[in-house]
PDB file of C-alpha atoms in Angstrom:
ATOM      1  CA  MET O   1     -26.185  36.971  -2.306  1.00 49.00           C
ATOM      2  CA  SER O   2     -22.525  37.356  -3.248  1.00 55.00           C
ATOM      3  CA  PHE O   3     -21.562  36.604   0.356  1.00 52.00           C
ATOM      4  CA  VAL O   4     -23.685  33.434   0.321  1.00 49.00           C
ATOM      5  CA  ARG O   5     -22.037  32.323  -2.911  1.00 56.00           C
ATOM      6  CA  ARG O   6     -18.608  32.876  -1.403  1.00 58.00           C
ATOM      7  CA  ALA O   7     -19.642  30.892   1.665  1.00 50.00           C
ATOM      8  CA  ALA O   8     -20.816  28.008  -0.514  1.00 51.00           C
ATOM      9  CA  THR O   9     -17.509  28.079  -2.381  1.00 51.00           C
ATOM     10  CA  VAL O  10     -15.570  27.892   0.884  1.00 46.00           C
ATOM     11  CA  ILE O  11     -17.633  24.917   2.052  1.00 51.00           C
ATOM     12  CA  ALA O  12     -17.123  23.097  -1.260  1.00 49.00           C
ATOM     13  CA  ALA O  13     -13.377  23.722  -1.106  1.00 49.00           C
ATOM     14  CA  ALA O  14     -13.209  22.434   2.466  1.00 47.00           C
ATOM     15  CA  THR O  15     -15.109  19.293   1.477  1.00 47.00           C
ATOM     16  CA  ALA O  16     -12.729  18.657  -1.419  1.00 44.00           C
ATOM     17  CA  LEU O  17      -9.739  19.195   0.862  1.00 44.00           C
ATOM     18  CA  THR O  18     -11.161  16.753   3.398  1.00 44.00           C
ATOM     19  CA  ALA O  19     -11.679  14.098   0.736  1.00 40.00           C
ATOM     20  CA  GLY O  20      -8.156  14.659  -0.516  1.00 40.00           C
ATOM     21  CA  LEU O  21      -6.751  14.127   2.968  1.00 40.00           C
ATOM     22  CA  ALA O  22      -8.828  11.086   3.874  1.00 39.00           C
ATOM     23  CA  LEU O  23      -9.033   8.979   0.736  1.00 40.00           C
ATOM     24  CA  PRO O  24      -5.443   8.467  -0.535  1.00 42.00           C
ATOM     25  CA  ALA O  25      -4.462   6.531   2.603  1.00 42.00           C
ATOM     26  CA  LEU O  26      -7.160   3.979   1.805  1.00 48.00           C
ATOM     27  CA  ALA O  27      -7.097   3.951  -1.993  1.00 71.00           C
ATOM     28  CA  HIS O  28      -3.963   2.203  -3.248  1.00 91.00           C
ATOM     29  CA  VAL O  29      -2.314  -1.188  -2.982  1.00 96.00           C
ATOM     30  CA  THR O  30       0.760  -0.571  -0.820  1.00 96.00           C
ATOM     31  CA  ILE O  31       3.557  -2.429   0.922  1.00 97.00           C
ATOM     32  CA  GLN O  32       3.772  -2.066   4.709  1.00 96.00           C
ATOM     33  CA  PRO O  33       6.096  -0.997   6.212  1.00 95.00           C
ATOM     34  CA  GLY O  34       7.414   1.107   3.376  1.00 94.00           C
ATOM     35  CA  SER O  35      11.119   0.682   4.120  1.00 96.00           C
ATOM     36  CA  ALA O  36      13.658  -1.907   5.243  1.00 97.00           C
ATOM     37  CA  GLU O  37      17.418  -2.225   5.671  1.00 96.00           C
ATOM     38  CA  GLN O  38      19.663  -3.263   2.831  1.00 96.00           C
ATOM     39  CA  GLY O  39      21.365  -6.625   3.170  1.00 94.00           C
ATOM     40  CA  GLY O  40      18.912  -8.125   5.642  1.00 94.00           C
ATOM     41  CA  PHE O  41      15.659 -10.046   5.857  1.00 96.00           C
ATOM     42  CA  THR O  42      12.310  -8.402   6.422  1.00 97.00           C
ATOM     43  CA  LYS O  43       8.621  -9.153   6.721  1.00 97.00           C
ATOM     44  CA  VAL O  44       6.182  -7.009   4.782  1.00 98.00           C
ATOM     45  CA  ALA O  45       2.460  -6.990   4.128  1.00 98.00           C
ATOM     46  CA  PHE O  46       0.837  -6.160   0.813  1.00 98.00           C
ATOM     47  CA  ARG O  47      -2.191  -4.097   1.853  1.00 97.00           C
ATOM     48  CA  VAL O  48      -5.047  -4.410  -0.632  1.00 98.00           C
ATOM     49  CA  PRO O  49      -8.159  -2.227  -0.179  1.00 97.00           C
ATOM     50  CA  ASN O  50     -11.354  -2.884  -2.128  1.00 97.00           C
ATOM     51  CA  GLU O  51     -12.162   0.246  -4.130  1.00 95.00           C
ATOM     52  CA  ARG O  52     -15.423  -0.854  -5.733  1.00 95.00           C
ATOM     53  CA  ASP O  53     -18.927  -0.538  -4.299  1.00 95.00           C
ATOM     54  CA  ASN O  54     -20.434  -3.253  -6.503  1.00 96.00           C
ATOM     55  CA  ALA O  55     -17.691  -5.909  -6.643  1.00 97.00           C
ATOM     56  CA  SER O  56     -15.306  -7.813  -4.390  1.00 98.00           C
ATOM     57  CA  THR O  57     -11.586  -8.399  -4.848  1.00 98.00           C
ATOM     58  CA  VAL O  58     -11.102 -12.103  -5.579  1.00 98.00           C
ATOM     59  CA  LYS O  59      -7.468 -12.340  -6.737  1.00 98.00           C
ATOM     60  CA  VAL O  60      -4.198 -10.552  -5.978  1.00 98.00           C
ATOM     61  CA  GLU O  61      -1.094 -11.187  -8.111  1.00 98.00           C
ATOM     62  CA  VAL O  62       2.234  -9.714  -6.988  1.00 98.00           C
ATOM     63  CA  SER O  63       5.265  -9.758  -9.312  1.00 98.00           C
ATOM     64  CA  PHE O  64       8.699  -9.905  -7.671  1.00 97.00           C
ATOM     65  CA  PRO O  65      11.775  -8.134  -9.066  1.00 95.00           C
ATOM     66  CA  THR O  66      14.017 -10.151 -11.363  1.00 93.00           C
ATOM     67  CA  ASP O  67      16.769  -7.534 -11.685  1.00 92.00           C
ATOM     68  CA  HIS O  68      17.317  -7.758  -7.922  1.00 93.00           C
ATOM     69  CA  PRO O  69      15.964 -11.239  -7.124  1.00 94.00           C
ATOM     70  CA  LEU O  70      15.316 -12.455  -3.606  1.00 94.00           C
ATOM     71  CA  ALA O  71      16.827 -15.826  -2.727  1.00 91.00           C
ATOM     72  CA  PHE O  72      14.408 -16.602   0.108  1.00 94.00           C
ATOM     73  CA  VAL O  73      10.683 -15.886   0.005  1.00 96.00           C
ATOM     74  CA  SER O  74       8.003 -17.414   2.226  1.00 97.00           C
ATOM     75  CA  VAL O  75       4.365 -16.523   2.712  1.00 97.00           C
ATOM     76  CA  LYS O  76       2.057 -16.488   5.705  1.00 97.00           C
ATOM     77  CA  PRO O  77      -1.243 -18.340   5.183  1.00 97.00           C
ATOM     78  CA  VAL O  78      -4.333 -16.152   4.960  1.00 97.00           C
ATOM     79  CA  PRO O  79      -7.554 -17.826   6.121  1.00 97.00           C
ATOM     80  CA  GLY O  80      -9.930 -18.361   3.205  1.00 97.00           C
ATOM     81  CA  TRP O  81      -7.280 -17.726   0.548  1.00 98.00           C
ATOM     82  CA  ASP O  82      -5.175 -20.082  -1.580  1.00 98.00           C
ATOM     83  CA  VAL O  83      -1.624 -19.021  -2.388  1.00 98.00           C
ATOM     84  CA  LYS O  84       0.644 -20.035  -5.249  1.00 98.00           C
ATOM     85  CA  VAL O  85       4.340 -19.144  -5.306  1.00 97.00           C
ATOM     86  CA  THR O  86       5.930 -19.274  -8.769  1.00 97.00           C
ATOM     87  CA  GLU O  87       9.659 -19.576  -9.398  1.00 96.00           C
ATOM     88  CA  GLY O  88      11.206 -18.862 -12.771  1.00 94.00           C
ATOM     89  CA  LYS O  89      14.455 -18.433 -14.659  1.00 93.00           C
ATOM     90  CA  LEU O  90      16.065 -15.059 -14.243  1.00 92.00           C
ATOM     91  CA  PRO O  91      16.948 -13.001 -17.342  1.00 90.00           C
ATOM     92  CA  LYS O  92      20.527 -12.956 -16.050  1.00 89.00           C
ATOM     93  CA  PRO O  93      22.084 -15.063 -13.249  1.00 89.00           C
ATOM     94  CA  VAL O  94      22.952 -13.110 -10.115  1.00 86.00           C
ATOM     95  CA  GLN O  95      25.923 -13.851  -7.859  1.00 82.00           C
ATOM     96  CA  THR O  96      25.022 -14.058  -4.161  1.00 80.00           C
ATOM     97  CA  GLU O  97      26.820 -15.167  -1.014  1.00 77.00           C
ATOM     98  CA  TYR O  98      24.984 -18.473  -1.388  1.00 75.00           C
ATOM     99  CA  GLY O  99      26.299 -18.971  -4.927  1.00 81.00           C
ATOM    100  CA  GLU O 100      24.995 -18.125  -8.373  1.00 87.00           C
ATOM    101  CA  LEU O 101      21.256 -17.571  -8.463  1.00 88.00           C
ATOM    102  CA  ASP O 102      19.592 -18.331 -11.790  1.00 91.00           C
ATOM    103  CA  GLU O 103      16.075 -19.004 -10.477  1.00 94.00           C
ATOM    104  CA  ALA O 104      14.004 -17.064  -7.976  1.00 94.00           C
ATOM    105  CA  VAL O 105      10.433 -16.292  -6.979  1.00 96.00           C
ATOM    106  CA  THR O 106       8.894 -14.226  -9.758  1.00 96.00           C
ATOM    107  CA  LYS O 107       5.242 -14.156  -8.701  1.00 97.00           C
ATOM    108  CA  VAL O 108       2.934 -14.811  -5.754  1.00 98.00           C
ATOM    109  CA  VAL O 109      -0.809 -15.170  -6.366  1.00 98.00           C
ATOM    110  CA  TRP O 110      -3.563 -15.193  -3.735  1.00 98.00           C
ATOM    111  CA  SER O 111      -7.008 -16.369  -4.882  1.00 98.00           C
ATOM    112  CA  GLY O 112     -10.168 -18.081  -3.688  1.00 97.00           C
ATOM    113  CA  GLY O 113     -10.916 -15.508  -1.010  1.00 98.00           C
ATOM    114  CA  LYS O 114     -12.875 -12.286  -1.068  1.00 97.00           C
ATOM    115  CA  ILE O 115     -12.343  -8.672  -0.023  1.00 98.00           C
ATOM    116  CA  ASN O 116     -15.770  -7.073   0.200  1.00 97.00           C
ATOM    117  CA  PRO O 117     -16.564  -3.412  -0.523  1.00 96.00           C
ATOM    118  CA  GLY O 118     -15.380  -1.201   2.318  1.00 95.00           C
ATOM    119  CA  GLU O 119     -12.811  -3.779   3.466  1.00 97.00           C
ATOM    120  CA  PHE O 120      -9.106  -4.447   2.989  1.00 97.00           C
ATOM    121  CA  GLN O 121      -6.820  -7.439   3.429  1.00 98.00           C
ATOM    122  CA  GLU O 122      -3.100  -7.782   4.139  1.00 98.00           C
ATOM    123  CA  PHE O 123      -0.968 -10.537   2.622  1.00 98.00           C
ATOM    124  CA  GLU O 124       2.266 -11.109   4.541  1.00 98.00           C
ATOM    125  CA  VAL O 125       5.573 -12.185   3.014  1.00 98.00           C
ATOM    126  CA  SER O 126       9.002 -12.782   4.552  1.00 98.00           C
ATOM    127  CA  MET O 127      11.911 -12.228   2.173  1.00 97.00           C
ATOM    128  CA  GLY O 128      15.635 -11.656   1.842  1.00 93.00           C
ATOM    129  CA  LYS O 129      18.397 -11.021   1.598  1.00 93.00           C
ATOM    130  CA  LEU O 130      17.574  -7.553   0.417  1.00 95.00           C
ATOM    131  CA  PRO O 131      20.028  -6.128  -2.145  1.00 93.00           C
ATOM    132  CA  THR O 132      22.634  -3.541  -1.222  1.00 93.00           C
ATOM    133  CA  ASP O 133      23.097  -2.009  -4.681  1.00 92.00           C
ATOM    134  CA  THR O 134      19.685  -0.342  -5.027  1.00 95.00           C
ATOM    135  CA  ASP O 135      17.517   1.893  -2.881  1.00 95.00           C
ATOM    136  CA  THR O 136      14.099   0.639  -4.044  1.00 96.00           C
ATOM    137  CA  LEU O 137      12.314  -2.584  -4.953  1.00 97.00           C
ATOM    138  CA  THR O 138       9.017  -2.438  -6.841  1.00 97.00           C
ATOM    139  CA  PHE O 139       6.321  -5.107  -6.796  1.00 98.00           C
ATOM    140  CA  PRO O 140       3.795  -4.559  -9.625  1.00 98.00           C
ATOM    141  CA  THR O 141       0.439  -5.931  -8.487  1.00 98.00           C
ATOM    142  CA  LYS O 142      -2.726  -6.948 -10.329  1.00 98.00           C
ATOM    143  CA  GLN O 143      -6.023  -6.731  -8.437  1.00 98.00           C
ATOM    144  CA  THR O 144      -8.903  -8.727  -9.913  1.00 98.00           C
ATOM    145  CA  TYR O 145     -12.545  -7.989  -9.053  1.00 98.00           C
ATOM    146  CA  SER O 146     -15.488 -10.379  -9.074  1.00 97.00           C
ATOM    147  CA  GLY O 147     -16.933  -8.608 -12.120  1.00 95.00           C
ATOM    148  CA  GLY O 148     -13.820  -9.380 -14.156  1.00 97.00           C
ATOM    149  CA  GLU O 149     -12.142  -5.977 -13.886  1.00 97.00           C
ATOM    150  CA  VAL O 150      -8.361  -6.071 -13.405  1.00 98.00           C
ATOM    151  CA  VAL O 151      -6.550  -3.059 -11.949  1.00 97.00           C
ATOM    152  CA  ASP O 152      -2.826  -3.060 -12.700  1.00 97.00           C
ATOM    153  CA  TRP O 153      -0.866  -1.306  -9.942  1.00 97.00           C
ATOM    154  CA  ALA O 154       2.346  -0.971 -11.950  1.00 96.00           C
ATOM    155  CA  ASP O 155       2.947   2.716 -12.710  1.00 94.00           C
ATOM    156  CA  PRO O 156       6.502   3.868 -11.883  1.00 90.00           C
ATOM    157  CA  ALA O 157       7.120   6.906  -9.712  1.00 85.00           C
ATOM    158  CA  LYS O 158       6.920  10.224 -11.569  1.00 84.00           C
ATOM    159  CA  ALA O 159      10.036  12.339 -11.974  1.00 83.00           C
ATOM    160  CA  ASP O 160       8.272  15.438 -10.628  1.00 84.00           C
ATOM    161  CA  GLY O 161       7.396  13.675  -7.373  1.00 78.00           C
ATOM    162  CA  THR O 162       3.638  13.572  -7.939  1.00 83.00           C
ATOM    163  CA  GLU O 163       1.801  10.303  -7.453  1.00 84.00           C
ATOM    164  CA  ALA O 164       1.007   8.110 -10.439  1.00 87.00           C
ATOM    165  CA  GLU O 165      -2.569   7.028 -11.113  1.00 91.00           C
ATOM    166  CA  HIS O 166      -1.848   3.378 -10.263  1.00 94.00           C
ATOM    167  CA  PRO O 167       1.510   3.381  -8.442  1.00 95.00           C
ATOM    168  CA  ALA O 168       3.331   0.084  -8.017  1.00 96.00           C
ATOM    169  CA  PRO O 169       3.899  -0.965  -4.391  1.00 97.00           C
ATOM    170  CA  THR O 170       7.457   0.123  -3.616  1.00 96.00           C
ATOM    171  CA  LEU O 171       9.800  -0.858  -0.800  1.00 97.00           C
ATOM    172  CA  LYS O 172      12.438   1.739   0.067  1.00 97.00           C
ATOM    173  CA  LEU O 173      15.820   0.289   1.032  1.00 97.00           C
ATOM    174  CA  VAL O 174      18.094   2.183   3.408  1.00 96.00           C
ATOM    175  CA  PRO O 175      21.632   1.451   4.619  1.00 94.00           C
ATOM    176  CA  ALA O 176      21.879  -0.856   7.618  1.00 88.00           C
ATOM    177  CA  GLY O 177      21.299   1.166  10.783  1.00 79.00           C
ATOM    178  CA  GLY O 178      19.572   3.970   8.859  1.00 56.00           C
ATOM    179  CA  ASP O 179      17.338   6.157  11.026  1.00 52.00           C
ATOM    180  CA  ASP O 180      14.407   6.026   8.582  1.00 52.00           C
ATOM    181  CA  ALA O 181      14.357   2.248   8.282  1.00 47.00           C
ATOM    182  CA  HIS O 182      10.862   1.660   9.655  1.00 45.00           C
ATOM    183  CA  GLY O 183      11.302  -2.019   8.937  1.00 42.00           C
ATOM    184  CA  SER O 184      14.588  -2.222  10.862  1.00 43.00           C
ATOM    185  CA  ALA O 185      13.023  -4.104  13.768  1.00 41.00           C
ATOM    186  CA  ALA O 186      11.892  -6.884  11.485  1.00 42.00           C
ATOM    187  CA  SER O 187      15.228  -6.866   9.650  1.00 41.00           C
ATOM    188  CA  ALA O 188      17.235  -6.961  12.868  1.00 40.00           C
ATOM    189  CA  SER O 189      15.247  -9.838  14.320  1.00 41.00           C
ATOM    190  CA  ALA O 190      15.764 -11.803  11.109  1.00 41.00           C
ATOM    191  CA  SER O 191      19.512 -12.496  11.024  1.00 39.00           C
ATOM    192  CA  ALA O 192      21.554 -13.438   7.982  1.00 38.00           C
ATOM    193  CA  ALA O 193      20.688 -17.119   8.349  1.00 40.00           C
ATOM    194  CA  PRO O 194      18.331 -18.393   5.623  1.00 45.00           C
ATOM    195  CA  ALA O 195      16.048 -19.838   8.300  1.00 41.00           C
ATOM    196  CA  ALA O 196      15.157 -16.267   9.228  1.00 39.00           C
ATOM    197  CA  ALA O 197      13.019 -16.111   6.101  1.00 39.00           C
ATOM    198  CA  THR O 198      10.331 -18.027   7.970  1.00 38.00           C
ATOM    199  CA  PRO O 199       7.392 -15.648   8.424  1.00 38.00           C
ATOM    200  CA  SER O 200       6.600 -14.375  11.884  1.00 37.00           C
ATOM    201  CA  VAL O 201       3.408 -15.563  13.498  1.00 37.00           C
ATOM    202  CA  SER O 202       2.538 -12.158  14.938  1.00 37.00           C
ATOM    203  CA  PRO O 203      -0.402 -10.745  12.928  1.00 38.00           C
ATOM    204  CA  VAL O 204      -0.461  -7.260  11.425  1.00 37.00           C
ATOM    205  CA  ALA O 205      -2.813  -5.063  13.428  1.00 38.00           C
ATOM    206  CA  ALA O 206      -5.612  -4.782  10.881  1.00 39.00           C
ATOM    207  CA  SER O 207      -8.060  -3.409  13.425  1.00 40.00           C
ATOM    208  CA  SER O 208      -5.634  -0.589  14.266  1.00 40.00           C
ATOM    209  CA  SER O 209      -5.272   0.278  10.588  1.00 42.00           C
ATOM    210  CA  ALA O 210      -9.037   0.356  10.159  1.00 43.00           C
ATOM    211  CA  SER O 211      -9.311   2.643  13.195  1.00 43.00           C
ATOM    212  CA  ASP O 212      -6.723   4.990  11.692  1.00 47.00           C
ATOM    213  CA  GLY O 213      -8.775   5.236   8.491  1.00 48.00           C
ATOM    214  CA  THR O 214     -11.956   5.896  10.476  1.00 46.00           C
ATOM    215  CA  ALA O 215     -10.206   8.599  12.507  1.00 46.00           C
ATOM    216  CA  ARG O 216      -9.098  10.354   9.334  1.00 49.00           C
ATOM    217  CA  LEU O 217     -12.618  10.340   7.945  1.00 47.00           C
ATOM    218  CA  LEU O 218     -14.128  11.610  11.220  1.00 48.00           C
ATOM    219  CA  GLY O 219     -11.480  14.309  11.468  1.00 52.00           C
ATOM    220  CA  GLY O 220     -12.259  15.431   7.914  1.00 53.00           C
ATOM    221  CA  ALA O 221     -15.968  15.542   8.683  1.00 52.00           C
ATOM    222  CA  GLY O 222     -15.217  17.674  11.743  1.00 54.00           C
ATOM    223  CA  LEU O 223     -13.285  20.105   9.572  1.00 51.00           C
ATOM    224  CA  VAL O 224     -16.259  20.542   7.248  1.00 49.00           C
ATOM    225  CA  VAL O 225     -18.667  21.046  10.171  1.00 48.00           C
ATOM    226  CA  GLY O 226     -16.322  23.653  11.638  1.00 54.00           C
ATOM    227  CA  VAL O 227     -16.197  25.598   8.370  1.00 49.00           C
ATOM    228  CA  ILE O 228     -19.978  25.491   8.067  1.00 53.00           C
ATOM    229  CA  GLY O 229     -20.285  26.813  11.637  1.00 55.00           C
ATOM    230  CA  ILE O 230     -17.998  29.743  10.863  1.00 53.00           C
ATOM    231  CA  VAL O 231     -19.953  30.612   7.729  1.00 48.00           C
ATOM    232  CA  VAL O 232     -23.322  30.427   9.516  1.00 47.00           C
ATOM    233  CA  GLY O 233     -22.000  32.615  12.330  1.00 54.00           C
ATOM    234  CA  ALA O 234     -20.718  35.170   9.861  1.00 50.00           C
ATOM    235  CA  LEU O 235     -24.105  35.240   8.098  1.00 50.00           C
ATOM    236  CA  GLY O 236     -25.833  35.853  11.434  1.00 52.00           C
ATOM    237  CA  LEU O 237     -23.578  38.752  12.261  1.00 47.00           C
ATOM    238  CA  ARG O 238     -24.046  40.262   8.812  1.00 52.00           C
ATOM    239  CA  ARG O 239     -27.825  40.155   9.133  1.00 52.00           C
ATOM    240  CA  ARG O 240     -28.029  41.511  12.751  1.00 52.00           C
ATOM    241  CA  PRO O 241     -29.750  44.930  12.721  1.00 51.00           C
ATOM    242  CA  THR O 242     -27.657  47.860  13.877  1.00 49.00           C
ATOM    243  CA  SER O 243     -28.844  49.817  16.968  1.00 44.00           C
TER     244      SER O 243
END
């Protein structure tokens, strides 16, 4: 019996490990891609998954940084959703190459649409110029569900490197030409001209992202089945009568 108990413990641990590997990639509101070059323009998508089984996401509110404001922000229409871009006074005027900036986009709100359980949506934004005096920009986001629940994705990164419960979407900024600038292609194609802030018409590959999530889940399930097979085989060998 002790061997059976140990086998059950192994299976439970494998299941927990599989869930840990598969779920985080689908669980949080994130910004995609996660990095861009300093001093340029970029296009990003705020990826919002629906985490509830009994409610739909009906509103997404993204706050833009005011300590490092962005002079040019434009949004790509999302079918079925209304969008409102809010500009406001900055706490302190910021000097830019275009002159002193005392107002900037402080908030973008998408509403009127619906993200059903088991689905996600991406909201694309073109913005710039990105600052050169910081290595991160955070975009606290509020996700409202049809039942009235509001999830505030605004927790800062922890000093010990572990993930916060509700981390704020964060864009990493790297020096121009940096090797880890995954958003460098978008930044390079958008030159320093303000007109480059116009959002690209190429859609984000949502179907590919969904396939990636499915592959992770199937791979995790395969891991559990493999562990179960090993345990069953070991039980069979243990019970085989000796000659």
